[in-house]
Amino acid sequence: MCEKNQLFGRLSLWECLTDAFLRGVIEKYHYEERDAVLLGRVASDIKICIKDQESFCVSYDERKWPLEREALVTLTLGPGIDLLQERYHSGGLLMESYMLENCSSELLRLGYEKIHRLIVEQTGMYAARVSFFGGEEEYSLNRMAEELKKRDIKNIACTADYCLRPTKSAAYLVKLCPEETVVRSICSDCANRDNCHQCAR
């Protein structure tokens, strides 16, 4: 669905929880073959939780568009997966909890890619640089909170101590350009890339 300054909706990320996806998780996070059955069960739980809850929003500042060509992107897997994680924790299901974290990270990565393709379809502009909040001063956590409030973002919220809710969520700024640039990983421009356990794998 698209308004003048916002593109929002669902990405059907639950459909990405395929056998091939799980095989990729097993290889990337170094699970043993015997863990495949348990991972499949966790994926089934996740699928139920996110099917009608995951959402995204791309917000453009009309006062600056198209001169500055910047968009705020928010993406969440929804509150249901937080409840699932709490259930795993309270039940002492540590392996399931870890698998949930791994699957969530990979689903968010796929979500970024889907959103960037949608931006191209809707605007004809390409993502030239992605800047996550919490790194350099220009992209402080305080700015993240201000941007979410200013743009009246509804699908995620920021707490007083700058934590996103639901927890399996992301917010970042995308610099756009009219021509496709060299394809880069979503992590390429992240200031925390060297310290991130996801990128180190």
Short mmCIF file of C-alpha atoms in Angstrom, two decimals:
data_model
loop_
_atom_site.label_atom_id
_atom_site.label_comp_id
_atom_site.label_asym_id
_atom_site.label_seq_id
_atom_site.Cartn_x
_atom_site.Cartn_y
_atom_site.Cartn_z
CA MET A 1 0.00 0.00 0.00
CA CYS A 2 1.39 3.42 -0.86
CA GLU A 3 0.62 6.95 0.34
CA LYS A 4 2.29 10.14 -0.86
CA ASN A 5 5.22 9.83 1.51
CA GLN A 6 5.01 6.25 2.78
CA LEU A 7 5.16 2.75 1.42
CA PHE A 8 4.00 0.11 3.90
CA GLY A 9 2.62 -3.38 4.15
CA ARG A 10 3.72 -6.99 4.68
CA LEU A 11 6.46 -8.97 2.96
CA SER A 12 5.14 -12.51 3.56
CA LEU A 13 8.46 -13.43 5.14
CA TRP A 14 6.89 -16.57 6.60
CA GLU A 15 7.00 -17.99 3.08
CA CYS A 16 10.81 -17.79 3.22
CA LEU A 17 10.99 -20.47 5.92
CA THR A 18 11.64 -23.20 3.36
CA ASP A 19 13.85 -26.28 3.48
CA ALA A 20 16.49 -24.36 1.51
CA PHE A 21 16.35 -21.50 4.04
CA LEU A 22 16.82 -23.91 6.94
CA ARG A 23 19.67 -25.65 5.13
CA GLY A 24 21.35 -22.25 4.83
CA VAL A 25 20.88 -21.62 8.57
CA ILE A 26 22.39 -25.03 9.40
CA GLU A 27 25.45 -24.30 7.27
CA LYS A 28 25.93 -20.68 8.33
CA TYR A 29 25.53 -21.27 12.06
CA HIS A 30 27.33 -24.63 12.07
CA TYR A 31 24.54 -26.84 13.34
CA GLU A 32 24.87 -30.60 13.17
CA GLU A 33 22.62 -32.67 10.93
CA ARG A 34 20.86 -34.08 13.97
CA ASP A 35 19.65 -30.54 14.78
CA ALA A 36 17.65 -30.27 11.55
CA VAL A 37 14.45 -31.74 13.01
CA LEU A 38 14.45 -29.34 15.97
CA LEU A 39 15.24 -26.41 13.69
CA GLY A 40 12.25 -27.37 11.56
CA ARG A 41 10.00 -27.28 14.62
CA VAL A 42 11.30 -23.85 15.60
CA ALA A 43 10.71 -22.61 12.04
CA SER A 44 7.12 -23.88 12.23
CA ASP A 45 6.59 -21.94 15.47
CA ILE A 46 8.10 -18.81 13.92
CA LYS A 47 5.93 -19.14 10.82
CA ILE A 48 2.76 -19.14 12.94
CA CYS A 49 3.97 -16.11 14.94
CA ILE A 50 4.94 -13.83 12.07
CA LYS A 51 2.43 -14.74 9.37
CA ASP A 52 0.00 -11.89 10.09
CA GLN A 53 2.29 -9.67 12.16
CA GLU A 54 5.47 -8.86 10.25
CA SER A 55 5.39 -5.47 8.53
CA PHE A 56 7.53 -2.79 6.96
CA CYS A 57 7.35 0.93 6.32
CA VAL A 58 9.41 3.14 4.01
CA SER A 59 9.01 6.81 4.87
CA TYR A 60 10.09 9.63 2.56
CA ASP A 61 10.35 13.25 3.70
CA GLU A 62 8.18 15.13 1.19
CA ARG A 63 9.86 18.43 2.03
CA LYS A 64 13.22 17.06 0.92
CA TRP A 65 12.23 14.58 -1.78
CA PRO A 66 13.65 14.17 -4.35
CA LEU A 67 16.56 16.50 -3.62
CA GLU A 68 17.97 14.64 -0.62
CA ARG A 69 16.75 11.26 -1.77
CA GLU A 70 16.69 9.62 1.65
CA ALA A 71 14.20 7.22 3.19
CA LEU A 72 13.67 5.82 6.67
CA VAL A 73 13.02 2.08 6.61
CA THR A 74 11.44 0.16 9.47
CA LEU A 75 10.91 -3.59 9.52
CA THR A 76 9.55 -5.86 12.24
CA LEU A 77 8.75 -9.55 12.58
CA GLY A 78 5.99 -8.55 15.00
CA PRO A 79 5.24 -9.07 18.71
CA GLY A 80 4.28 -12.74 18.42
CA ILE A 81 7.86 -13.89 17.98
CA ASP A 82 8.82 -12.02 21.18
CA LEU A 83 6.21 -14.05 23.05
CA LEU A 84 7.60 -17.22 21.50
CA GLN A 85 11.10 -16.29 22.65
CA GLU A 86 9.79 -15.68 26.18
CA ARG A 87 8.13 -19.10 26.09
CA TYR A 88 11.38 -20.75 25.06
CA HIS A 89 13.31 -18.91 27.80
CA SER A 90 10.83 -19.68 30.55
CA GLY A 91 10.87 -23.34 29.53
CA GLY A 92 14.65 -23.51 29.57
CA LEU A 93 14.73 -24.29 25.84
CA LEU A 94 18.10 -22.73 25.14
CA MET A 95 18.74 -24.42 21.80
CA GLU A 96 15.31 -23.41 20.51
CA SER A 97 15.94 -19.86 21.70
CA TYR A 98 19.25 -19.70 19.85
CA MET A 99 17.69 -21.12 16.70
CA LEU A 100 14.96 -18.50 16.88
CA GLU A 101 17.59 -15.74 17.02
CA ASN A 102 19.41 -17.16 14.01
CA CYS A 103 16.25 -17.54 11.93
CA SER A 104 15.09 -14.04 12.89
CA SER A 105 18.37 -12.49 11.77
CA GLU A 106 18.20 -14.23 8.42
CA LEU A 107 14.54 -13.29 7.90
CA LEU A 108 15.34 -9.64 8.57
CA ARG A 109 18.15 -9.80 6.01
CA LEU A 110 15.73 -11.15 3.44
CA GLY A 111 13.30 -8.42 4.41
CA TYR A 112 15.87 -5.72 3.67
CA GLU A 113 16.38 -7.13 0.19
CA LYS A 114 12.65 -7.30 -0.50
CA ILE A 115 12.15 -3.72 0.69
CA HIS A 116 14.94 -2.39 -1.50
CA ARG A 117 13.39 -4.08 -4.53
CA LEU A 118 10.04 -2.48 -3.66
CA ILE A 119 11.69 0.94 -3.45
CA VAL A 120 13.03 0.48 -6.98
CA GLU A 121 9.59 -0.56 -8.23
CA GLN A 122 7.81 2.36 -6.56
CA THR A 123 10.32 5.18 -7.13
CA GLY A 124 12.84 4.08 -9.76
CA MET A 125 15.55 4.85 -7.18
CA TYR A 126 18.22 2.46 -5.91
CA ALA A 127 19.74 2.01 -2.45
CA ALA A 128 23.23 3.50 -2.60
CA ARG A 129 24.04 3.47 1.12
CA VAL A 130 22.43 1.97 4.20
CA SER A 131 23.05 3.54 7.61
CA PHE A 132 21.90 1.81 10.78
CA PHE A 133 21.45 3.85 13.92
CA GLY A 134 23.78 3.54 16.87
CA GLY A 135 27.09 3.92 15.11
CA GLU A 136 28.51 7.25 14.03
CA GLU A 137 27.25 10.50 15.57
CA GLU A 138 25.18 11.46 12.53
CA TYR A 139 23.11 8.30 13.06
CA SER A 140 22.77 8.31 16.84
CA LEU A 141 20.11 6.37 18.72
CA ASN A 142 18.61 9.69 19.76
CA ARG A 143 18.17 10.58 16.10
CA MET A 144 16.47 7.23 15.54
CA ALA A 145 13.91 8.02 18.23
CA GLU A 146 13.35 11.48 16.76
CA GLU A 147 12.92 10.15 13.21
CA LEU A 148 10.39 7.52 14.30
CA LYS A 149 8.36 10.14 16.16
CA LYS A 150 8.63 12.82 13.48
CA ARG A 151 7.54 10.49 10.71
CA ASP A 152 4.74 9.01 12.83
CA ILE A 153 5.95 5.44 12.34
CA LYS A 154 3.37 2.95 13.59
CA ASN A 155 4.83 -0.54 13.07
CA ILE A 156 7.64 -0.22 15.64
CA ALA A 157 8.28 1.86 18.77
CA CYS A 158 11.39 3.08 20.56
CA THR A 159 11.65 2.90 24.36
CA ALA A 160 13.19 5.58 26.57
CA ASP A 161 16.47 3.63 26.57
CA TYR A 162 16.43 3.35 22.75
CA CYS A 163 15.37 -0.27 22.42
CA LEU A 164 13.06 -1.17 19.55
CA ARG A 165 9.77 -2.90 20.22
CA PRO A 166 8.96 -5.49 19.01
CA THR A 167 12.51 -6.67 19.62
CA LYS A 168 12.92 -8.43 16.26
CA SER A 169 12.84 -5.11 14.44
CA ALA A 170 15.16 -2.78 12.57
CA ALA A 171 15.26 0.89 11.62
CA TYR A 172 17.75 2.46 9.22
CA LEU A 173 18.20 5.24 6.69
CA VAL A 174 18.73 4.60 3.00
CA LYS A 175 20.43 7.04 0.66
CA LEU A 176 18.91 6.65 -2.78
CA CYS A 177 20.28 7.37 -6.22
CA PRO A 178 18.77 7.23 -9.73
CA GLU A 179 21.25 4.66 -11.00
CA GLU A 180 22.00 1.18 -9.74
CA THR A 181 25.31 1.01 -7.92
CA VAL A 182 27.57 -1.94 -7.19
CA VAL A 183 25.54 -4.50 -5.26
CA ARG A 184 26.53 -4.38 -1.59
CA SER A 185 25.61 -6.39 1.44
CA ILE A 186 23.15 -4.81 3.86
CA CYS A 187 26.00 -4.97 6.40
CA SER A 188 28.59 -3.25 4.22
CA ASP A 189 28.11 0.26 5.61
CA CYS A 190 27.21 -0.68 9.18
CA ALA A 191 29.52 0.97 11.73
CA ASN A 192 29.19 -2.06 14.01
CA ARG A 193 30.11 -4.55 11.29
CA ASP A 194 33.50 -5.58 12.76
CA ASN A 195 31.96 -6.37 16.15
CA CYS A 196 28.78 -8.06 14.92
CA HIS A 197 28.59 -11.82 15.57
CA GLN A 198 26.33 -12.20 12.53
CA CYS A 199 28.88 -10.71 10.12
CA ALA A 200 31.77 -12.55 11.70
CA ARG A 201 30.37 -15.92 10.66
#
